PDB file of C-alpha atoms in Angstrom:
ATOM      1  CA  MET A 531    -166.282-245.457 -95.846  1.00  0.00           C
ATOM      2  CA  ASN A 532    -166.179-241.962 -97.324  1.00  0.00           C
ATOM      3  CA  GLN A 533    -163.289-240.050 -95.764  1.00  0.00           C
ATOM      4  CA  ALA A 534    -165.535-237.075 -94.895  1.00  0.00           C
ATOM      5  CA  THR A 535    -167.751-239.367 -92.830  1.00  0.00           C
ATOM      6  CA  LEU A 536    -164.834-241.003 -91.002  1.00  0.00           C
ATOM      7  CA  ARG A 537    -165.574-240.279 -87.345  1.00  0.00           C
ATOM      8  CA  VAL A 538    -162.353-239.232 -85.619  1.00  0.00           C
ATOM      9  CA  LEU A 539    -161.865-238.493 -81.927  1.00  0.00           C
ATOM     10  CA  VAL A 540    -158.944-236.108 -81.356  1.00  0.00           C
ATOM     11  CA  THR A 541    -157.651-236.079 -77.779  1.00  0.00           C
ATOM     12  CA  GLY A 542    -155.399-233.204 -76.765  1.00  0.00           C
ATOM     13  CA  ALA A 543    -157.220-231.137 -79.368  1.00  0.00           C
ATOM     14  CA  ALA A 544    -156.409-227.811 -77.669  1.00  0.00           C
ATOM     15  CA  GLY A 545    -152.644-228.379 -77.870  1.00  0.00           C
ATOM     16  CA  ILE A 546    -150.350-227.003 -80.561  1.00  0.00           C
ATOM     17  CA  ILE A 547    -150.567-230.030 -82.859  1.00  0.00           C
ATOM     18  CA  GLY A 548    -154.241-230.721 -82.113  1.00  0.00           C
ATOM     19  CA  THR A 549    -155.221-227.136 -82.883  1.00  0.00           C
ATOM     20  CA  ALA A 550    -153.221-227.089 -86.110  1.00  0.00           C
ATOM     21  CA  PHE A 551    -154.871-230.380 -87.089  1.00  0.00           C
ATOM     22  CA  TRP A 552    -158.513-229.402 -86.652  1.00  0.00           C
ATOM     23  CA  LYS A 553    -158.035-225.932 -88.101  1.00  0.00           C
ATOM     24  CA  ARG A 554    -156.550-227.377 -91.287  1.00  0.00           C
ATOM     25  CA  ARG A 555    -158.550-230.612 -91.639  1.00  0.00           C
ATOM     26  CA  HIS A 556    -161.965-230.138 -89.994  1.00  0.00           C
ATOM     27  CA  GLY A 557    -163.763-230.462 -93.333  1.00  0.00           C
ATOM     28  CA  GLU A 558    -161.917-233.627 -94.284  1.00  0.00           C
ATOM     29  CA  PHE A 559    -163.148-235.809 -91.415  1.00  0.00           C
ATOM     30  CA  SER A 560    -166.062-235.840 -88.979  1.00  0.00           C
ATOM     31  CA  LEU A 561    -164.142-234.658 -85.925  1.00  0.00           C
ATOM     32  CA  ARG A 562    -164.939-234.854 -82.215  1.00  0.00           C
ATOM     33  CA  LEU A 563    -162.469-232.749 -80.241  1.00  0.00           C
ATOM     34  CA  ALA A 564    -161.526-233.551 -76.665  1.00  0.00           C
ATOM     35  CA  ASP A 565    -159.224-231.894 -74.163  1.00  0.00           C
ATOM     36  CA  LEU A 566    -158.909-231.383 -70.436  1.00  0.00           C
ATOM     37  CA  HIS A 567    -158.940-227.628 -71.105  1.00  0.00           C
ATOM     38  CA  THR A 568    -161.688-226.754 -73.590  1.00  0.00           C
ATOM     39  CA  GLY A 569    -161.435-222.955 -73.598  1.00  0.00           C
ATOM     40  CA  LYS A 570    -159.415-222.926 -76.831  1.00  0.00           C
ATOM     41  CA  LEU A 571    -162.016-225.149 -78.511  1.00  0.00           C
ATOM     42  CA  ALA A 572    -164.939-222.763 -78.038  1.00  0.00           C
ATOM     43  CA  ASP A 573    -164.749-221.471 -81.617  1.00  0.00           C
ATOM     44  CA  ALA A 574    -163.990-224.816 -83.241  1.00  0.00           C
ATOM     45  CA  PRO A 575    -166.266-225.713 -86.185  1.00  0.00           C
ATOM     46  CA  CYS A 576    -166.875-229.211 -84.815  1.00  0.00           C
ATOM     47  CA  PRO A 577    -168.146-230.719 -81.537  1.00  0.00           C
ATOM     48  CA  SER A 578    -165.874-230.629 -78.493  1.00  0.00           C
ATOM     49  CA  ILE A 579    -165.961-232.288 -75.093  1.00  0.00           C
ATOM     50  CA  GLN A 580    -163.967-232.024 -71.891  1.00  0.00           C
ATOM     51  CA  LEU A 581    -161.898-235.154 -71.282  1.00  0.00           C
ATOM     52  CA  ASP A 582    -159.526-236.226 -68.533  1.00  0.00           C
ATOM     53  CA  VAL A 583    -157.824-239.315 -69.966  1.00  0.00           C
ATOM     54  CA  SER A 584    -156.963-240.513 -66.462  1.00  0.00           C
ATOM     55  CA  ASP A 585    -160.729-241.169 -66.045  1.00  0.00           C
ATOM     56  CA  TYR A 586    -161.511-244.466 -67.793  1.00  0.00           C
ATOM     57  CA  ASN A 587    -165.301-243.968 -67.836  1.00  0.00           C
ATOM     58  CA  ALA A 588    -164.830-240.566 -69.462  1.00  0.00           C
ATOM     59  CA  CYS A 589    -162.603-242.192 -72.096  1.00  0.00           C
ATOM     60  CA  LEU A 590    -165.259-244.833 -72.704  1.00  0.00           C
ATOM     61  CA  ALA A 591    -167.910-242.159 -73.326  1.00  0.00           C
ATOM     62  CA  ALA A 592    -165.583-240.147 -75.573  1.00  0.00           C
ATOM     63  CA  CYS A 593    -164.828-243.179 -77.791  1.00  0.00           C
ATOM     64  CA  ALA A 594    -168.477-244.100 -78.395  1.00  0.00           C
ATOM     65  CA  GLY A 595    -169.375-244.092 -82.097  1.00  0.00           C
ATOM     66  CA  ILE A 596    -165.818-243.394 -83.253  1.00  0.00           C
ATOM     67  CA  ASP A 597    -163.980-244.982 -86.203  1.00  0.00           C
ATOM     68  CA  VAL A 598    -160.456-243.658 -85.588  1.00  0.00           C
ATOM     69  CA  LEU A 599    -158.800-242.315 -82.447  1.00  0.00           C
ATOM     70  CA  LEU A 600    -156.077-239.688 -82.857  1.00  0.00           C
ATOM     71  CA  HIS A 601    -154.472-239.677 -79.413  1.00  0.00           C
ATOM     72  CA  LEU A 602    -152.482-236.486 -78.900  1.00  0.00           C
ATOM     73  CA  ALA A 603    -153.270-235.923 -75.201  1.00  0.00           C
ATOM     74  CA  GLY A 604    -150.400-235.971 -72.754  1.00  0.00           C
ATOM     75  CA  VAL A 605    -147.666-233.866 -71.193  1.00  0.00           C
ATOM     76  CA  PRO A 606    -145.071-233.219 -73.946  1.00  0.00           C
ATOM     77  CA  HIS A 607    -142.069-231.875 -72.049  1.00  0.00           C
ATOM     78  CA  ALA A 608    -138.693-233.662 -72.072  1.00  0.00           C
ATOM     79  CA  SER A 609    -137.916-232.387 -68.560  1.00  0.00           C
ATOM     80  CA  ALA A 610    -141.307-233.308 -67.045  1.00  0.00           C
ATOM     81  CA  ASP A 611    -141.337-234.961 -63.629  1.00  0.00           C
ATOM     82  CA  PHE A 612    -142.589-238.528 -63.826  1.00  0.00           C
ATOM     83  CA  ASP A 613    -144.732-238.716 -60.683  1.00  0.00           C
ATOM     84  CA  ALA A 614    -146.115-235.177 -60.744  1.00  0.00           C
ATOM     85  CA  GLN A 615    -146.640-234.673 -64.492  1.00  0.00           C
ATOM     86  CA  LEU A 616    -146.282-237.825 -66.594  1.00  0.00           C
ATOM     87  CA  LEU A 617    -147.830-240.680 -64.634  1.00  0.00           C
ATOM     88  CA  GLN A 618    -151.510-239.773 -64.906  1.00  0.00           C
ATOM     89  CA  PRO A 619    -151.825-238.484 -68.515  1.00  0.00           C
ATOM     90  CA  ASN A 620    -149.002-240.324 -70.291  1.00  0.00           C
ATOM     91  CA  ILE A 621    -149.096-243.711 -68.576  1.00  0.00           C
ATOM     92  CA  ILE A 622    -152.535-244.261 -67.028  1.00  0.00           C
ATOM     93  CA  GLY A 623    -154.277-242.040 -69.583  1.00  0.00           C
ATOM     94  CA  THR A 624    -152.709-243.787 -72.563  1.00  0.00           C
ATOM     95  CA  HIS A 625    -153.731-247.191 -71.257  1.00  0.00           C
ATOM     96  CA  ASN A 626    -157.231-245.909 -70.481  1.00  0.00           C
ATOM     97  CA  ILE A 627    -157.845-244.466 -73.940  1.00  0.00           C
ATOM     98  CA  PHE A 628    -156.598-247.590 -75.733  1.00  0.00           C
ATOM     99  CA  ARG A 629    -158.722-249.783 -73.473  1.00  0.00           C
ATOM    100  CA  ALA A 630    -161.773-247.583 -74.058  1.00  0.00           C
ATOM    101  CA  ALA A 631    -161.195-247.504 -77.818  1.00  0.00           C
ATOM    102  CA  GLN A 632    -161.018-251.296 -77.946  1.00  0.00           C
ATOM    103  CA  ALA A 633    -164.144-251.645 -75.788  1.00  0.00           C
ATOM    104  CA  GLN A 634    -166.066-249.302 -78.100  1.00  0.00           C
ATOM    105  CA  GLY A 635    -164.999-251.089 -81.281  1.00  0.00           C
ATOM    106  CA  VAL A 636    -162.616-248.426 -82.596  1.00  0.00           C
ATOM    107  CA  LYS A 637    -160.631-250.091 -85.369  1.00  0.00           C
ATOM    108  CA  LYS A 638    -157.655-247.737 -85.661  1.00  0.00           C
ATOM    109  CA  VAL A 639    -155.635-245.705 -83.168  1.00  0.00           C
ATOM    110  CA  VAL A 640    -153.064-243.148 -84.265  1.00  0.00           C
ATOM    111  CA  PHE A 641    -150.837-242.552 -81.236  1.00  0.00           C
ATOM    112  CA  ALA A 642    -148.631-239.472 -80.889  1.00  0.00           C
ATOM    113  CA  SER A 643    -145.295-240.836 -79.809  1.00  0.00           C
ATOM    114  CA  SER A 644    -142.202-238.631 -79.892  1.00  0.00           C
ATOM    115  CA  ALA A 645    -138.673-238.463 -81.200  1.00  0.00           C
ATOM    116  CA  GLN A 646    -137.777-238.421 -77.498  1.00  0.00           C
ATOM    117  CA  ALA A 647    -138.634-242.130 -77.540  1.00  0.00           C
ATOM    118  CA  ILE A 648    -135.496-242.696 -79.636  1.00  0.00           C
ATOM    119  CA  GLU A 649    -133.273-239.920 -78.264  1.00  0.00           C
ATOM    120  CA  GLY A 650    -130.949-242.500 -76.691  1.00  0.00           C
ATOM    121  CA  TYR A 651    -129.472-243.355 -80.092  1.00  0.00           C
ATOM    122  CA  PRO A 652    -126.249-241.513 -81.067  1.00  0.00           C
ATOM    123  CA  LEU A 653    -126.936-238.151 -82.718  1.00  0.00           C
ATOM    124  CA  ASP A 654    -124.922-239.110 -85.799  1.00  0.00           C
ATOM    125  CA  MET A 655    -127.128-242.161 -86.398  1.00  0.00           C
ATOM    126  CA  GLN A 656    -130.275-241.921 -88.496  1.00  0.00           C
ATOM    127  CA  VAL A 657    -133.042-243.818 -86.733  1.00  0.00           C
ATOM    128  CA  GLN A 658    -135.140-246.136 -88.897  1.00  0.00           C
ATOM    129  CA  GLU A 659    -138.827-246.846 -88.312  1.00  0.00           C
ATOM    130  CA  SER A 660    -137.985-250.487 -87.591  1.00  0.00           C
ATOM    131  CA  MET A 661    -135.634-249.606 -84.728  1.00  0.00           C
ATOM    132  CA  PRO A 662    -137.008-250.066 -81.201  1.00  0.00           C
ATOM    133  CA  ALA A 663    -137.535-247.230 -78.768  1.00  0.00           C
ATOM    134  CA  ARG A 664    -134.457-246.048 -76.884  1.00  0.00           C
ATOM    135  CA  PRO A 665    -135.472-243.104 -74.668  1.00  0.00           C
ATOM    136  CA  ALA A 666    -133.015-240.851 -72.842  1.00  0.00           C
ATOM    137  CA  ASN A 667    -135.424-239.260 -70.349  1.00  0.00           C
ATOM    138  CA  MET A 668    -138.635-240.162 -68.555  1.00  0.00           C
ATOM    139  CA  TYR A 669    -140.836-238.288 -71.022  1.00  0.00           C
ATOM    140  CA  GLY A 670    -139.331-240.410 -73.773  1.00  0.00           C
ATOM    141  CA  ALA A 671    -139.855-243.461 -71.573  1.00  0.00           C
ATOM    142  CA  SER A 672    -143.551-242.571 -71.225  1.00  0.00           C
ATOM    143  CA  LYS A 673    -143.822-242.451 -75.005  1.00  0.00           C
ATOM    144  CA  ALA A 674    -141.974-245.763 -75.318  1.00  0.00           C
ATOM    145  CA  PHE A 675    -144.591-247.155 -72.923  1.00  0.00           C
ATOM    146  CA  GLY A 676    -147.308-245.796 -75.216  1.00  0.00           C
ATOM    147  CA  GLU A 677    -145.687-247.527 -78.178  1.00  0.00           C
ATOM    148  CA  GLY A 678    -145.736-250.747 -76.166  1.00  0.00           C
ATOM    149  CA  VAL A 679    -149.416-250.299 -75.336  1.00  0.00           C
ATOM    150  CA  ALA A 680    -150.198-249.651 -79.010  1.00  0.00           C
ATOM    151  CA  CYS A 681    -148.309-252.795 -80.028  1.00  0.00           C
ATOM    152  CA  ALA A 682    -150.013-254.938 -77.380  1.00  0.00           C
ATOM    153  CA  PHE A 683    -153.529-253.798 -78.290  1.00  0.00           C
ATOM    154  CA  ALA A 684    -152.853-254.284 -81.988  1.00  0.00           C
ATOM    155  CA  HIS A 685    -151.726-257.856 -81.467  1.00  0.00           C
ATOM    156  CA  GLN A 686    -154.203-258.859 -78.774  1.00  0.00           C
ATOM    157  CA  HIS A 687    -157.311-257.258 -80.254  1.00  0.00           C
ATOM    158  CA  GLY A 688    -156.701-257.051 -84.008  1.00  0.00           C
ATOM    159  CA  MET A 689    -156.635-253.258 -84.012  1.00  0.00           C
ATOM    160  CA  THR A 690    -154.598-251.087 -86.364  1.00  0.00           C
ATOM    161  CA  ALA A 691    -152.246-249.005 -84.228  1.00  0.00           C
ATOM    162  CA  ILE A 692    -149.865-246.449 -85.711  1.00  0.00           C
ATOM    163  CA  ALA A 693    -147.264-244.848 -83.448  1.00  0.00           C
ATOM    164  CA  VAL A 694    -146.103-241.518 -84.868  1.00  0.00           C
ATOM    165  CA  ARG A 695    -142.703-240.459 -83.554  1.00  0.00           C
ATOM    166  CA  ILE A 696    -143.250-236.718 -83.874  1.00  0.00           C
ATOM    167  CA  ALA A 697    -140.040-234.712 -83.716  1.00  0.00           C
ATOM    168  CA  ASN A 698    -139.388-230.955 -83.406  1.00  0.00           C
ATOM    169  CA  VAL A 699    -142.607-229.116 -84.311  1.00  0.00           C
ATOM    170  CA  ALA A 700    -141.471-225.516 -84.805  1.00  0.00           C
ATOM    171  CA  HIS A 701    -141.641-222.372 -86.913  1.00  0.00           C
ATOM    172  CA  PHE A 702    -138.289-221.745 -88.609  1.00  0.00           C
ATOM    173  CA  ALA A 703    -137.257-218.466 -90.285  1.00  0.00           C
ATOM    174  CA  PRO A 704    -134.003-217.296 -91.900  1.00  0.00           C
ATOM    175  CA  GLY A 705    -131.382-216.144 -89.407  1.00  0.00           C
ATOM    176  CA  GLN A 706    -132.634-218.173 -86.452  1.00  0.00           C
ATOM    177  CA  GLN A 707    -130.082-220.243 -84.534  1.00  0.00           C
ATOM    178  CA  HIS A 708    -130.854-223.900 -83.820  1.00  0.00           C
ATOM    179  CA  SER A 709    -128.771-226.941 -82.954  1.00  0.00           C
ATOM    180  CA  ALA A 710    -127.927-229.410 -85.698  1.00  0.00           C
ATOM    181  CA  ARG A 711    -130.108-231.989 -83.941  1.00  0.00           C
ATOM    182  CA  ASP A 712    -133.128-229.680 -83.808  1.00  0.00           C
ATOM    183  CA  ILE A 713    -132.818-228.796 -87.495  1.00  0.00           C
ATOM    184  CA  ALA A 714    -132.451-232.464 -88.472  1.00  0.00           C
ATOM    185  CA  ALA A 715    -135.522-233.246 -86.335  1.00  0.00           C
ATOM    186  CA  PHE A 716    -137.613-230.299 -87.590  1.00  0.00           C
ATOM    187  CA  ILE A 717    -141.184-230.816 -88.724  1.00  0.00           C
ATOM    188  CA  SER A 718    -143.449-227.978 -89.817  1.00  0.00           C
ATOM    189  CA  GLU A 719    -147.060-227.723 -88.687  1.00  0.00           C
ATOM    190  CA  ARG A 720    -148.369-228.376 -92.190  1.00  0.00           C
ATOM    191  CA  ASP A 721    -146.197-231.472 -92.525  1.00  0.00           C
ATOM    192  CA  VAL A 722    -147.215-232.946 -89.152  1.00  0.00           C
ATOM    193  CA  VAL A 723    -150.884-232.266 -89.954  1.00  0.00           C
ATOM    194  CA  GLN A 724    -150.506-233.959 -93.331  1.00  0.00           C
ATOM    195  CA  LEU A 725    -148.798-236.958 -91.753  1.00  0.00           C
ATOM    196  CA  LEU A 726    -151.510-237.410 -89.124  1.00  0.00           C
ATOM    197  CA  ALA A 727    -154.241-237.072 -91.748  1.00  0.00           C
ATOM    198  CA  ARG A 728    -152.507-239.689 -93.925  1.00  0.00           C
ATOM    199  CA  CYS A 729    -152.270-242.038 -90.935  1.00  0.00           C
ATOM    200  CA  ILE A 730    -155.986-241.624 -90.248  1.00  0.00           C
ATOM    201  CA  ALA A 731    -157.082-242.161 -93.849  1.00  0.00           C
ATOM    202  CA  ALA A 732    -154.533-244.720 -95.080  1.00  0.00           C
ATOM    203  CA  ASP A 733    -155.745-248.256 -95.699  1.00  0.00           C
ATOM    204  CA  VAL A 734    -153.035-250.129 -93.810  1.00  0.00           C
ATOM    205  CA  THR A 735    -153.143-253.696 -92.578  1.00  0.00           C
ATOM    206  CA  ALA A 736    -154.215-254.416 -89.030  1.00  0.00           C
ATOM    207  CA  GLY A 737    -151.335-254.612 -86.594  1.00  0.00           C
ATOM    208  CA  TYR A 738    -148.711-252.306 -85.160  1.00  0.00           C
ATOM    209  CA  HIS A 739    -146.827-249.787 -87.274  1.00  0.00           C
ATOM    210  CA  VAL A 740    -144.291-247.036 -86.531  1.00  0.00           C
ATOM    211  CA  VAL A 741    -144.004-243.903 -88.674  1.00  0.00           C
ATOM    212  CA  HIS A 742    -141.668-240.939 -88.321  1.00  0.00           C
ATOM    213  CA  GLY A 743    -142.645-237.289 -88.125  1.00  0.00           C
ATOM    214  CA  VAL A 744    -139.942-235.079 -89.610  1.00  0.00           C
ATOM    215  CA  SER A 745    -140.047-232.757 -92.602  1.00  0.00           C
ATOM    216  CA  ASP A 746    -138.060-233.350 -95.798  1.00  0.00           C
ATOM    217  CA  ASN A 747    -134.912-231.970 -94.178  1.00  0.00           C
ATOM    218  CA  ARG A 748    -131.606-232.237 -96.036  1.00  0.00           C
ATOM    219  CA  TYR A 749    -130.445-234.466 -93.193  1.00  0.00           C
ATOM    220  CA  LYS A 750    -133.099-236.247 -91.163  1.00  0.00           C
ATOM    221  CA  ARG A 751    -132.628-237.431 -87.591  1.00  0.00           C
ATOM    222  CA  LEU A 752    -135.367-239.986 -88.312  1.00  0.00           C
ATOM    223  CA  SER A 753    -135.754-241.793 -91.611  1.00  0.00           C
ATOM    224  CA  ILE A 754    -139.094-241.387 -93.395  1.00  0.00           C
ATOM    225  CA  THR A 755    -138.551-243.944 -96.173  1.00  0.00           C
ATOM    226  CA  ALA A 756    -140.906-246.551 -94.688  1.00  0.00           C
ATOM    227  CA  THR A 757    -143.312-243.806 -93.582  1.00  0.00           C
ATOM    228  CA  ARG A 758    -143.666-242.562 -97.163  1.00  0.00           C
ATOM    229  CA  GLN A 759    -144.388-246.098 -98.340  1.00  0.00           C
ATOM    230  CA  LEU A 760    -146.856-247.004 -95.593  1.00  0.00           C
ATOM    231  CA  VAL A 761    -149.121-243.941 -95.536  1.00  0.00           C
ATOM    232  CA  GLY A 762    -148.090-241.879 -98.563  1.00  0.00           C
ATOM    233  CA  TYR A 763    -146.492-239.088 -96.526  1.00  0.00           C
ATOM    234  CA  ALA A 764    -145.149-236.328 -98.787  1.00  0.00           C
ATOM    235  CA  PRO A 765    -143.554-233.588 -96.652  1.00  0.00           C
ATOM    236  CA  GLN A 766    -143.272-230.140 -98.194  1.00  0.00           C
ATOM    237  CA  ASP A 767    -140.745-228.381 -95.962  1.00  0.00           C
ATOM    238  CA  ASP A 768    -136.990-228.566 -95.215  1.00  0.00           C
ATOM    239  CA  GLY A 769    -135.719-227.077 -91.956  1.00  0.00           C
ATOM    240  CA  PHE A 770    -132.307-226.293 -93.443  1.00  0.00           C
ATOM    241  CA  ALA A 771    -133.833-224.415 -96.385  1.00  0.00           C
ATOM    242  CA  LEU A 772    -136.222-222.462 -94.140  1.00  0.00           C
ATOM    243  CA  LEU A 773    -133.225-221.263 -92.099  1.00  0.00           C
ATOM    244  CA  GLY A 774    -131.348-220.299 -95.249  1.00  0.00           C
ATOM    245  CA  LEU A 775    -128.633-222.880 -94.698  1.00  0.00           C
TER     246      LEU A 775
END
């Protein structure tokens, strides 16, 4: 299928990463944007719908006629309360959208996991894509659950599921002060957008895959060696260089 005609549903499209994605790549794919809060999508150059991922029937309707699901929706805060903030969107919603995608014949799901899913590893250890989730907070645990859902659907239903452990999406400038961990985990907006686009377009075998979302930092909290090989990721930025270090 021609990449420009690849029909992609983007959940969480009004968030920071979702907005950066459709603004930079709307001409590359046939996008359908979805978010619980659609106000920021009013000027988008592609169709948008309101979507509460905790509503399975709404997920089913959103996934109709879609080739690839880019699932960014969810509460992204490390300190989020599980019952009040994470349970509905990150646990129930993630299961709903995978179930709806499978029911509608979607062949590939690109799931936004997080570096928080592996934050339980020592900070002086570089985490490889092959290493299992080891969260250190309940937000990370919700993303580890999402990775498990992605793996289960890939194996049970023959889908292609790619979990993207996205790290510290930020704007760095010379003179700013950041922890060593946050610099090592830095990923620029253009690099995360490129990575997600590569995951959507890459011809990878059916099954479950993990890729890592960090820029080409001098030291990387997460390895991107296997990510480069799997989807052709070629990051352009280095958090240390952007800070003048």
